[in-house]
XYZ file of C-alpha atoms in Angstrom:
753
model
C -8.011 43.823 18.346
C -8.969 43.038 14.761
C -11.992 40.861 14.050
C -11.158 37.191 13.474
C -11.336 35.634 10.047
C -14.805 34.172 9.507
C -16.913 36.286 11.864
C -20.119 34.463 10.843
C -19.802 30.678 10.453
C -22.343 28.109 9.274
C -21.736 24.449 10.092
C -23.660 21.748 8.191
C -23.782 18.505 10.170
C -23.896 17.776 13.887
C -21.559 14.817 14.067
C -18.395 14.961 16.182
C -16.402 16.774 13.493
C -18.947 19.554 12.961
C -19.614 19.995 16.671
C -15.932 20.110 17.581
C -15.184 22.591 14.779
C -18.011 24.827 16.018
C -16.765 24.646 19.604
C -13.154 25.418 18.689
C -14.072 28.343 16.449
C -16.315 29.851 19.122
C -13.760 29.239 21.875
C -11.046 31.060 19.904
C -13.268 34.090 19.209
C -16.228 34.459 21.549
C -17.811 37.161 19.384
C -18.080 34.801 16.402
C -21.625 34.004 15.376
C -21.753 30.239 14.779
C -24.843 28.323 13.688
C -24.922 24.546 13.314
C -27.659 22.588 11.533
C -28.305 18.894 12.149
C -31.297 17.238 10.518
C -31.481 14.495 13.174
C -32.367 14.701 16.865
C -29.518 15.281 19.350
C -29.451 11.663 20.494
C -29.825 10.088 17.046
C -26.645 8.347 16.065
C -25.356 5.048 14.791
C -22.598 2.853 16.079
C -21.384 2.541 19.632
C -17.732 3.232 20.472
C -15.247 5.778 19.124
C -11.481 5.128 19.290
C -8.822 7.815 19.601
C -5.057 7.598 19.328
C -2.700 9.245 21.812
C -1.577 11.636 19.064
C -5.153 12.826 18.481
C -5.737 13.218 22.217
C -2.592 15.324 22.556
C -3.944 17.654 19.866
C -7.346 17.856 21.556
C -5.782 18.643 24.916
C -3.915 21.589 23.400
C -6.883 22.795 21.348
C -9.573 22.705 24.063
C -8.570 21.525 27.552
C -12.201 21.616 28.719
C -13.381 19.080 26.144
C -10.305 16.953 26.732
C -10.886 16.905 30.489
C -14.506 15.804 29.999
C -13.463 13.072 27.593
C -10.666 11.848 29.845
C -13.162 11.137 32.606
C -15.093 8.856 30.241
C -12.300 7.017 28.462
C -11.733 3.306 28.631
C -8.051 2.590 28.017
C -6.224 -0.603 27.068
C -2.921 -1.652 25.518
C -3.397 -5.123 24.073
C -4.566 -6.635 20.793
C -5.870 -10.209 20.642
C -5.821 -12.167 17.384
C -8.081 -15.211 17.400
C -7.863 -17.817 14.644
C -8.757 -21.498 14.702
C -9.052 -21.589 18.459
C -5.677 -19.951 19.080
C -5.583 -16.618 20.900
C -2.391 -14.583 20.521
C -1.930 -11.333 22.406
C 0.339 -8.428 21.496
C 0.837 -5.597 23.967
C 2.068 -2.030 24.065
C -0.354 -0.499 21.544
C -2.302 2.072 23.571
C -5.970 2.833 22.814
C -8.661 5.055 24.295
C -12.376 4.855 23.526
C -15.746 6.080 24.713
C -19.352 5.742 23.637
C -20.423 7.751 20.623
C -23.556 8.946 22.453
C -21.449 10.248 25.336
C -18.996 11.937 22.969
C -21.865 13.807 21.307
C -23.306 14.800 24.690
C -19.966 16.285 25.764
C -19.676 18.245 22.518
C -23.295 19.436 22.777
C -22.650 20.694 26.299
C -19.464 22.464 25.232
C -21.116 24.147 22.238
C -24.063 25.351 24.341
C -21.752 26.662 27.070
C -19.819 28.656 24.492
C -22.944 30.038 22.812
C -23.066 28.075 19.562
C -26.553 28.110 18.011
C -27.422 24.379 17.663
C -30.418 23.663 15.422
C -31.414 20.001 15.600
C -34.144 18.342 13.523
C -33.521 21.090 10.985
C -32.286 20.644 7.435
C -29.498 23.092 6.643
C -30.058 25.521 3.795
C -27.971 24.706 0.700
C -24.289 25.536 1.074
C -24.419 27.981 -1.830
C -27.179 29.925 -0.094
C -25.322 29.925 3.225
C -22.126 31.060 1.493
C -23.830 34.304 0.475
C -24.668 35.317 4.038
C -21.899 33.677 6.090
C -18.143 34.252 5.981
C -17.419 30.522 6.226
C -19.448 27.376 5.565
C -18.116 24.164 7.125
C -19.625 21.131 5.387
C -19.316 18.295 7.895
C -22.275 16.439 6.427
C -20.696 12.997 6.240
C -19.831 10.347 3.719
C -23.064 11.040 1.803
C -22.403 14.804 1.824
C -25.004 16.729 -0.119
C -22.678 19.731 -0.241
C -19.952 17.698 -1.937
C -22.368 16.147 -4.398
C -24.058 19.408 -5.381
C -20.663 21.038 -5.981
C -18.883 17.986 -7.392
C -17.532 20.011 -10.337
C -15.495 22.021 -7.829
C -14.540 19.323 -5.321
C -14.090 16.585 -7.963
C -14.761 13.609 -5.674
C -13.895 9.971 -6.325
C -16.056 7.472 -4.442
C -14.949 3.837 -4.303
C -17.249 1.186 -2.865
C -15.381 -1.867 -1.573
C -16.017 -5.603 -1.543
C -16.976 -6.333 2.072
C -20.227 -5.835 3.958
C -20.073 -4.831 7.611
C -22.401 -3.932 10.461
C -21.865 -2.058 13.766
C -23.173 -3.903 16.816
C -22.360 -4.108 20.517
C -22.337 -6.542 23.425
C -22.686 -5.884 27.145
C -19.292 -7.347 27.909
C -16.220 -5.172 28.518
C -13.271 -6.651 26.643
C -9.766 -6.056 27.944
C -8.154 -5.860 24.496
C -8.823 -4.904 20.904
C -9.941 -8.194 19.395
C -9.632 -9.467 15.842
C -11.371 -12.812 15.468
C -11.701 -14.977 12.365
C -14.605 -17.406 11.912
C -14.351 -19.903 9.066
C -17.968 -20.796 8.297
C -19.613 -23.020 5.701
C -20.359 -19.874 3.704
C -16.872 -18.375 3.915
C -14.745 -16.252 6.246
C -16.400 -13.868 8.696
C -14.220 -11.459 10.674
C -14.866 -9.519 13.830
C -13.334 -6.264 15.055
C -14.211 -5.577 18.694
C -13.086 -3.209 21.445
C -14.385 -1.855 24.776
C -15.957 1.587 24.907
C -17.356 1.704 28.438
C -17.055 -0.111 31.734
C -19.774 -2.521 30.668
C -19.876 -2.763 26.883
C -17.853 -3.298 23.716
C -18.283 -2.401 20.078
C -18.537 -5.384 17.734
C -18.073 -4.906 13.996
C -18.852 -7.978 11.882
C -17.455 -7.964 8.343
C -17.351 -10.372 5.400
C -17.008 -10.413 1.635
C -20.174 -9.551 -0.286
C -20.478 -13.064 -1.698
C -20.156 -14.612 1.781
C -22.834 -12.226 3.075
C -25.211 -13.362 0.326
C -24.408 -17.067 0.671
C -25.139 -16.799 4.391
C -28.536 -15.272 3.590
C -27.777 -12.122 5.561
C -29.033 -10.002 2.683
C -32.496 -11.425 3.450
C -32.383 -11.302 7.252
C -34.295 -8.925 9.475
C -32.592 -7.358 12.500
C -33.316 -10.285 14.818
C -32.041 -12.773 12.273
C -28.881 -10.762 11.709
C -28.105 -10.601 15.421
C -28.732 -14.317 15.851
C -26.513 -15.368 12.932
C -23.680 -13.016 13.805
C -23.857 -14.144 17.412
C -23.589 -17.791 16.379
C -20.302 -17.060 14.585
C -18.695 -15.632 17.733
C -20.496 -17.448 20.531
C -17.379 -17.921 22.657
C -16.636 -14.199 22.693
C -20.228 -13.308 23.569
C -20.347 -15.856 26.393
C -24.128 -16.094 26.302
C -24.738 -12.354 25.960
C -26.848 -11.107 23.039
C -25.617 -8.723 20.404
C -27.369 -5.345 20.293
C -27.982 -3.004 17.388
C -28.482 0.744 17.141
C -29.791 1.889 13.777
C -27.455 -0.843 12.540
C -27.532 -1.820 8.886
C -25.262 -3.782 6.614
C -23.252 -1.527 4.372
C -20.171 -1.558 2.157
C -17.341 0.787 3.058
C -16.913 3.732 0.720
C -13.582 5.494 0.293
C -14.035 9.204 -0.382
C -11.271 11.227 -2.017
C -11.641 14.816 -3.223
C -9.270 16.667 -5.517
C -10.162 19.882 -3.663
C -11.442 20.351 -0.146
C -12.665 23.935 -0.446
C -14.454 26.180 -2.880
C -14.958 29.892 -2.290
C -15.778 30.128 1.408
C -17.097 26.556 1.712
C -14.862 23.825 3.098
C -15.310 20.062 3.507
C -14.447 18.463 6.831
C -14.295 14.856 8.022
C -16.042 12.128 6.030
C -17.345 14.685 3.540
C -13.727 15.308 2.506
C -12.144 11.889 3.070
C -12.762 8.510 4.635
C -10.418 5.879 6.045
C -11.427 2.295 6.758
C -12.432 1.576 10.351
C -9.863 -1.236 10.646
C -7.080 1.292 11.286
C -9.037 3.683 13.478
C -12.019 5.954 13.676
C -13.230 8.385 11.032
C -14.115 10.556 14.025
C -10.393 10.790 14.739
C -9.718 12.320 11.309
C -12.684 14.695 11.595
C -11.528 15.941 15.001
C -8.013 16.478 13.680
C -9.485 18.389 10.712
C -11.355 20.656 13.123
C -8.198 21.388 15.114
C -6.253 22.240 11.946
C -9.027 24.412 10.482
C -9.430 26.442 13.667
C -5.681 26.964 13.917
C -5.358 28.201 10.335
C -8.238 30.648 10.750
C -6.222 32.136 13.616
C -2.965 32.227 11.670
C -4.018 33.412 8.224
C -5.109 36.918 7.175
C -8.373 35.855 5.521
C -10.667 32.911 4.933
C -9.274 31.958 1.522
C -5.712 31.826 2.850
C -6.867 29.822 5.878
C -8.703 27.248 3.765
C -5.745 26.877 1.422
C -3.377 26.397 4.353
C -5.793 23.952 6.028
C -5.904 21.734 2.958
C -2.163 22.008 2.288
C -1.360 21.013 5.849
C -3.907 18.247 6.291
C -3.858 16.618 2.864
C -0.467 14.837 3.195
C -1.478 13.497 6.622
C -4.863 12.322 5.378
C -3.441 10.778 2.209
C -0.918 8.854 4.282
C -3.730 7.633 6.532
C -5.835 6.683 3.529
C -2.970 4.687 2.013
C -2.570 2.792 5.276
C -6.333 2.311 5.519
C -6.512 1.051 1.946
C -3.768 -1.486 2.661
C -5.616 -2.627 5.780
C -8.974 -2.779 4.032
C -7.566 -4.828 1.157
C -5.824 -7.176 3.586
C -9.172 -7.995 5.165
C -10.866 -8.226 1.770
C -8.237 -10.803 0.782
C -8.302 -12.609 4.124
C -8.546 -16.069 2.465
C -5.074 -15.406 1.034
C -3.626 -14.927 4.520
C -5.605 -17.379 6.629
C -3.245 -20.346 6.277
C 0.206 -20.763 7.709
C 1.593 -20.674 11.232
C -0.506 -18.812 13.814
C 2.136 -16.329 14.961
C 3.098 -15.388 11.416
C -0.599 -14.820 10.683
C -0.873 -12.589 13.736
C 2.250 -10.635 12.754
C 0.911 -10.264 9.216
C -2.376 -8.901 10.559
C -0.705 -6.453 12.931
C 1.591 -5.075 10.209
C -1.019 -5.101 7.401
C -1.298 -1.298 7.084
C 2.529 -0.876 6.941
C 2.303 1.640 9.793
C 3.155 -0.958 12.409
C 6.452 -2.574 11.436
C 8.841 -5.218 12.698
C 10.967 -2.711 14.588
C 8.002 -0.760 15.899
C 6.260 -3.920 17.108
C 9.491 -5.160 18.687
C 9.615 -1.973 20.763
C 5.984 -2.425 21.817
C 6.168 -6.138 22.574
C 9.618 -7.732 22.152
C 8.424 -11.083 23.472
C 5.705 -11.332 20.846
C 8.117 -10.570 17.973
C 10.700 -13.012 19.332
C 8.026 -15.742 19.359
C 7.099 -14.974 15.748
C 10.753 -15.171 14.731
C 11.257 -18.491 16.521
C 8.213 -19.932 14.785
C 9.604 -18.733 11.421
C 13.001 -20.317 12.107
C 14.869 -17.019 12.371
C 17.977 -17.558 14.527
C 18.155 -15.509 17.708
C 19.908 -12.197 17.179
C 19.392 -12.330 13.406
C 17.118 -9.819 11.689
C 14.772 -11.652 9.261
C 16.383 -9.917 6.278
C 19.681 -11.682 7.024
C 18.348 -15.208 6.811
C 19.486 -17.218 3.745
C 17.210 -18.206 0.874
C 17.677 -20.997 -1.653
C 16.685 -20.832 -5.305
C 17.421 -24.095 -7.111
C 21.202 -24.595 -6.807
C 21.883 -21.065 -5.536
C 21.750 -20.043 -1.871
C 21.512 -16.310 -1.265
C 23.056 -15.242 2.035
C 20.348 -12.648 2.715
C 17.022 -11.437 1.353
C 18.193 -8.163 -0.214
C 18.286 -7.731 -3.994
C 19.769 -4.787 -5.861
C 16.930 -4.194 -8.300
C 17.601 -3.922 -12.052
C 18.169 -0.261 -12.923
C 18.807 0.975 -16.442
C 22.017 3.000 -16.518
C 21.952 4.033 -20.215
C 25.746 4.022 -20.190
C 26.703 1.218 -22.599
C 28.379 1.844 -25.956
C 26.836 -0.155 -28.803
C 25.491 -2.552 -26.183
C 28.871 -3.097 -24.487
C 29.071 -2.490 -20.727
C 32.196 -0.649 -19.661
C 34.039 0.617 -16.619
C 30.931 2.386 -15.381
C 29.064 -0.914 -15.141
C 32.035 -2.571 -13.454
C 32.122 0.133 -10.783
C 28.341 0.426 -10.486
C 27.609 -3.287 -10.067
C 30.863 -4.013 -8.287
C 30.225 -1.339 -5.666
C 26.786 -2.707 -4.908
C 28.129 -6.244 -4.728
C 30.694 -5.054 -2.188
C 27.793 -3.406 -0.357
C 26.487 -6.713 0.968
C 23.278 -7.483 -0.958
C 22.524 -11.164 -1.431
C 21.824 -10.684 -5.142
C 22.851 -7.894 -7.516
C 20.893 -7.624 -10.766
C 22.016 -6.027 -13.986
C 19.825 -3.593 -15.823
C 17.666 -5.020 -18.607
C 20.195 -6.522 -20.992
C 18.837 -6.503 -24.523
C 18.920 -9.553 -26.791
C 19.434 -7.586 -30.019
C 20.413 -4.145 -31.196
C 16.811 -3.584 -32.317
C 15.596 -4.682 -28.897
C 17.337 -1.870 -27.045
C 15.320 0.856 -25.336
C 17.931 3.549 -26.036
C 21.353 3.732 -27.729
C 22.872 3.545 -24.220
C 21.274 0.231 -23.257
C 23.429 -2.799 -22.552
C 23.194 -5.948 -24.639
C 24.244 -9.554 -24.865
C 24.191 -10.237 -28.596
C 27.837 -9.740 -29.608
C 31.024 -11.529 -28.474
C 32.317 -8.225 -27.073
C 29.296 -8.024 -24.806
C 29.919 -11.472 -23.361
C 33.550 -10.654 -22.732
C 32.669 -7.388 -20.971
C 30.059 -9.065 -18.764
C 32.541 -11.832 -17.898
C 34.884 -9.198 -16.517
C 32.111 -7.868 -14.256
C 30.926 -11.251 -12.951
C 34.540 -12.255 -12.279
C 35.041 -9.148 -10.172
C 31.894 -9.839 -8.143
C 32.789 -13.467 -7.519
C 36.413 -12.677 -6.684
C 36.092 -9.494 -4.632
C 32.586 -9.940 -3.125
C 32.407 -13.655 -2.372
C 28.955 -14.665 -1.205
C 27.191 -12.134 -3.415
C 25.361 -13.521 -6.433
C 24.983 -11.599 -9.675
C 22.010 -12.003 -11.976
C 21.238 -10.875 -15.511
C 17.864 -9.617 -16.677
C 17.179 -10.356 -20.352
C 14.611 -8.384 -22.290
C 13.487 -6.774 -25.521
C 12.135 -3.221 -25.647
C 9.246 -3.887 -28.037
C 7.233 -0.767 -28.831
C 9.074 1.250 -26.167
C 12.393 1.084 -28.042
C 14.333 3.592 -30.115
C 13.999 6.347 -27.512
C 16.288 8.858 -25.840
C 18.392 8.365 -22.746
C 16.281 8.808 -19.637
C 17.709 12.204 -18.703
C 17.204 13.443 -22.277
C 13.468 12.663 -22.255
C 12.130 9.356 -20.975
C 10.137 7.400 -23.582
C 10.643 10.220 -26.102
C 11.715 9.159 -29.611
C 15.252 9.842 -30.781
C 15.649 13.068 -32.766
C 17.480 11.061 -35.433
C 18.968 7.621 -35.956
C 15.773 5.781 -35.027
C 15.476 2.071 -35.674
C 12.146 0.334 -36.353
C 10.306 -1.127 -33.387
C 8.163 -4.244 -33.114
C 5.367 -5.374 -30.823
C 2.505 -7.816 -30.403
C 0.215 -5.339 -32.188
C 0.662 -2.163 -34.186
C -0.204 0.174 -31.311
C 2.221 3.027 -30.517
C 3.134 3.743 -26.907
C 1.969 7.336 -27.350
C -0.056 7.997 -30.468
C 1.449 10.854 -32.448
C 4.633 10.784 -30.351
C 6.196 7.327 -30.510
C 6.464 5.410 -33.752
C 3.887 2.787 -34.609
C 5.456 -0.641 -34.116
C 5.415 -3.430 -36.660
C 3.120 -6.258 -35.513
C 5.309 -9.328 -35.366
C 4.613 -12.283 -37.621
C 4.969 -15.800 -36.262
C 8.277 -16.411 -38.116
C 9.635 -13.107 -36.745
C 8.606 -14.162 -33.248
C 10.594 -17.368 -33.709
C 13.691 -15.313 -34.576
C 13.371 -13.206 -31.423
C 12.757 -16.312 -29.338
C 16.074 -17.711 -30.548
C 17.764 -14.376 -29.790
C 16.654 -14.773 -26.171
C 18.016 -18.344 -26.073
C 21.312 -17.260 -27.636
C 21.655 -14.462 -25.069
C 20.917 -16.940 -22.268
C 23.737 -19.217 -23.409
C 26.076 -16.220 -23.546
C 24.972 -15.190 -20.033
C 25.803 -18.658 -18.723
C 29.274 -18.529 -20.289
C 29.737 -15.020 -18.856
C 29.300 -16.426 -15.341
C 25.948 -15.088 -14.189
C 24.409 -16.949 -11.256
C 20.757 -16.225 -12.023
C 18.742 -15.175 -15.065
C 15.554 -13.126 -15.047
C 13.220 -12.879 -18.030
C 11.725 -9.399 -18.322
C 7.977 -9.691 -18.957
C 6.978 -6.385 -17.366
C 6.747 -2.634 -17.917
C 5.314 -2.698 -21.423
C 8.378 -4.128 -23.143
C 7.973 -6.797 -25.792
C 6.907 -9.813 -23.728
C 4.802 -7.650 -21.417
C 3.121 -6.275 -24.522
C 1.925 -9.768 -25.376
C 0.510 -10.280 -21.873
C -1.603 -7.129 -21.542
C -4.984 -6.904 -23.288
C -4.359 -3.180 -23.710
C -1.366 -3.796 -25.973
C -2.172 -7.180 -27.524
C -5.020 -6.976 -30.034
C -3.947 -9.982 -32.058
C -6.557 -12.277 -33.589
C -4.281 -15.304 -34.091
C -3.255 -17.967 -31.554
C -1.210 -15.368 -29.630
C -4.051 -12.968 -28.823
C -7.467 -12.902 -27.229
C -7.778 -14.904 -23.997
C -5.186 -14.724 -21.252
C -4.042 -18.245 -22.101
C -3.441 -17.144 -25.673
C -1.664 -13.946 -24.630
C 0.588 -16.053 -22.413
C 1.561 -18.359 -25.267
C 4.511 -16.402 -26.695
C 6.073 -15.305 -23.372
C 5.904 -18.954 -22.259
C 7.519 -20.103 -25.504
C 10.357 -17.642 -24.902
C 10.633 -18.777 -21.301
C 10.869 -22.428 -22.392
C 13.598 -21.587 -24.903
C 15.599 -19.633 -22.330
C 15.129 -22.247 -19.604
C 16.405 -24.925 -22.015
C 19.447 -22.813 -22.851
C 20.190 -21.826 -19.251
C 22.051 -24.343 -17.034
C 19.613 -26.588 -15.173
C 21.217 -25.986 -11.765
C 21.019 -22.187 -12.020
C 17.763 -20.427 -11.045
C 15.566 -18.459 -13.404
C 13.034 -15.804 -12.408
C 10.446 -13.763 -14.297
C 9.519 -10.127 -13.758
C 5.876 -9.272 -14.430
C 3.615 -6.237 -14.152
C 0.919 -7.501 -11.804
C -1.476 -4.732 -12.820
C -1.528 -2.175 -15.621
C -3.151 0.402 -13.305
C -5.546 1.077 -16.174
C -9.117 0.090 -16.945
C -9.348 -3.026 -19.079
C -5.745 -4.035 -18.417
C -4.067 -6.820 -16.492
C -5.632 -7.342 -13.067
C -4.326 -8.797 -9.815
C -6.282 -11.990 -10.533
C -4.690 -12.195 -13.996
C -1.283 -11.790 -12.374
C -1.835 -14.909 -10.261
C -2.654 -16.887 -13.400
C 0.423 -15.499 -15.188
C 2.719 -16.251 -12.255
C 1.337 -19.768 -11.863
C 1.884 -20.439 -15.577
C 5.549 -19.443 -15.396
C 6.048 -21.399 -12.170
C 4.628 -24.523 -13.806
C 7.182 -24.115 -16.613
C 10.080 -23.923 -14.136
C 10.346 -20.339 -12.891
C 12.011 -20.402 -9.481
C 10.562 -17.061 -8.385
C 8.421 -14.219 -9.723
C 9.654 -10.641 -9.464
C 6.417 -8.709 -8.918
C 6.357 -5.180 -10.265
C 3.432 -3.179 -11.683
C 2.507 -0.774 -14.437
C 4.567 1.157 -16.996
C 2.596 -0.660 -19.701
C 0.439 2.242 -20.924
C 1.092 5.974 -20.523
C -2.349 6.772 -19.072
C -1.908 4.532 -16.027
C -3.032 5.705 -12.586
C -0.818 3.985 -10.005
C -1.704 4.039 -6.321
C 1.764 5.129 -5.215
C 2.800 4.791 -1.601
C 5.165 3.013 0.721
C 5.765 -0.560 -0.507
C 2.657 -0.113 -2.639
C 3.344 -3.094 -4.911
C 3.841 -5.661 -2.169
C 0.155 -6.689 -1.889
C 0.416 -8.058 -5.435
C 3.508 -10.066 -4.492
C 1.761 -11.275 -1.350
C -1.230 -12.551 -3.307
C 0.927 -14.301 -5.908
C 3.064 -15.945 -3.225
C 0.048 -17.412 -1.479
C -2.251 -18.183 -4.400
C 0.261 -19.298 -7.021
C 2.510 -21.043 -4.508
C 5.712 -19.591 -5.933
C 8.470 -17.575 -4.195
C 8.243 -13.859 -4.924
C 10.508 -10.857 -5.064
C 8.751 -7.723 -3.808
C 9.745 -4.370 -5.274
C 8.494 -0.792 -5.260
C 9.048 1.965 -2.669
C 10.685 -0.393 -0.183
C 13.200 1.927 1.376
C 14.078 0.846 4.898
C 15.551 -2.265 6.461
C 12.555 -2.213 8.781
C 10.283 -2.631 5.741
C 12.352 -5.583 4.540
C 12.243 -7.290 7.939
C 8.495 -6.723 8.135
C 7.758 -8.117 4.671
C 9.937 -11.187 5.132
C 8.675 -12.074 8.598
C 5.024 -11.514 7.630
C 5.449 -13.924 4.725
C 4.485 -11.345 2.089
C 7.714 -11.784 0.174
C 10.746 -14.075 0.027
C 13.157 -11.460 -1.298
C 13.000 -7.652 -1.445
C 14.445 -5.699 -4.361
C 15.486 -2.094 -3.748
C 16.561 0.347 -6.438
C 16.858 3.977 -5.349
C 18.114 3.186 -1.847
C 21.064 1.462 -3.537
C 21.699 4.511 -5.710
C 21.748 6.627 -2.572
C 23.933 4.176 -0.664
C 25.765 1.329 -2.453
C 26.484 -0.186 0.986
C 22.854 -0.061 2.047
C 22.782 -3.713 3.171
C 25.987 -3.534 5.231
C 24.814 -0.313 6.828
C 21.472 -1.965 7.633
C 23.400 -4.729 9.413
C 25.508 -2.220 11.349
C 22.462 -0.185 12.395
C 20.832 -3.349 13.753
C 23.985 -4.544 15.479
C 24.174 -7.651 13.317
C 27.557 -9.215 12.475
C 26.650 -12.682 11.189
C 27.106 -14.565 7.940
C 24.223 -12.756 6.236
C 26.204 -9.511 5.963
C 29.969 -9.946 5.670
C 32.079 -6.830 5.277
C 34.830 -7.064 2.620
C 38.194 -7.338 4.355
C 39.451 -3.913 3.159
C 36.265 -2.285 4.494
C 36.060 -3.896 7.928
C 37.432 -0.817 9.671
C 34.262 0.979 8.555
C 31.832 -1.622 9.860
C 30.776 0.644 12.706
C 29.277 4.086 12.343
C 32.057 6.647 12.903
C 31.568 9.065 15.823
C 30.479 12.522 14.833
C 29.423 15.796 16.411
C 29.959 16.914 19.978
C 31.948 14.502 22.055
C 33.725 12.879 19.115
C 37.431 12.337 19.704
């Protein structure tokens, strides 16, 4: 038998991740020489309970049945989550948790390592990783969130450390809870939240968390341990039922998200919190570290050498960890923004909390606890048997039959601004597909305002006539579906090629001059430098918008959206990165808002009073010094005060060096904040791909409408198919008469007639 990869292994850090990695590596090859260094004593640890998911436990059972059996004897298990707010306790079941004390977990892992022959060196500082790497085949750096190994070799690992806005402390109480408990205390200093769960037959972990400013206002930054326990206990006296809170090396801290561009260098690899962290509100960092250890041990068995094993370990684990980190970030930010969510009906609040990470969804929660979801739907006024996405929504004089919007998508298929048969088929097909509202692509208000030569317009009589043909088809052949027009001007991002010929790349010839708030090119040295508009020129463009709005009304559109996002002309006025003006239209946010609001007023005056008007904005530029989420609330509120019926909340595409935090429904937190803080209906957009996502967002109150783009390119009948898959046949999703024979999924495969 050949020697295993990594015959001599050094492990830095004696937390659960390092210990479990050492045990697994020794178990898989008994002749491995494994040495573990831990600078603390064996029983030195912080915190109290550790939570594991069923998925993690399944992996542990396969990896080391002996450790799993020892853990199973210690576990406390429960299925329920309690949400406590303003004296109301709501319980949701079917979740499934297992936990045990952190001290006991470490004891079990110590015993396993000693039984296998791992050399455990406590109260001993590990030699530097670089030194160990010269004499060991593999160095596992499991030295935690403050990893010295990562910091010393930061040029190789390229870490990003983000410190967040809440302070928290790990405590415990000698009371065994029977559920995971989220409790909200509204104090004179601000909101304090509690996360608590049982970890033994007689005790529960209690994590107390609050925004930094609340922590300081409450004087907790100046409290000693006794004072901290007393004040935290006073916030949650009913839960404690006269029992004191206990601490264990407990200290207030701010959560730090750790991300590394690389997890390994040479024969040194990061594991657990040294490589990545995920906020405790979605689970334990110990869970991720244990899963890392399982994956690393498996790859060292599978691969021919250490380098191949470390590459495979990172390639396999990174997508899983990044998905977890996205969910954790969503959860963390939800709690950071708890004041945004605290109002409203109790069951909707509870549903919002349970689905905050986007991992638990409407459909998933309905499987776990159908009674709970039914109660939330009743409270929200959702008729029995109706998915939330198929409830109607009213905007001014227009009632949409469901909450699905076909998002504006540039087709680059117009000729001299005139939409043709392609647009008729494209928009007509999606109208037949059942969405409540179908939006055109950005329709440009002048030839000079086009993005590309293939962009549609509404500045010539031929354009109005062509659009009238399309709206007539929608109204005649897809009754109940509304069609909206999005008006915009390309600004500095104009005079470029069709998307598939090179997005945002200048035309090889035939360019037209571009204009913007300031003379700043989109890409210096690539795109042309725009002409900074004068005030008289701005007045001309403002009238072009109004003229296009009147044409849109005559063409029969039901709704008009003003495009103030994605770095086009009006967006360019809003962002401080693209507006460097020194006149009345630049400088403060109020000044940067001035011209977009003037255009809005002109369009609203030209657009029929009974028809709704929305505005699309970029709620963040995803770039330092750009528009922030707080700015977006101000912008949305300003448009709402001028008569906007809803705000379509997108993000980015303003500057080329943006760094978006992509992920499932990643833009919806911005819509959620605007909806609650600006008090205006919102359209959520961005990586919303499933009907389950739509139901979740609507029922949680994070959005009023959901706009989907690519799903409607994949399936023009996405909405009708969503209804069929949910067994819904009501007024929110009516199949066109010629298509009714296809309203049920056709049989396929074995057994089909």
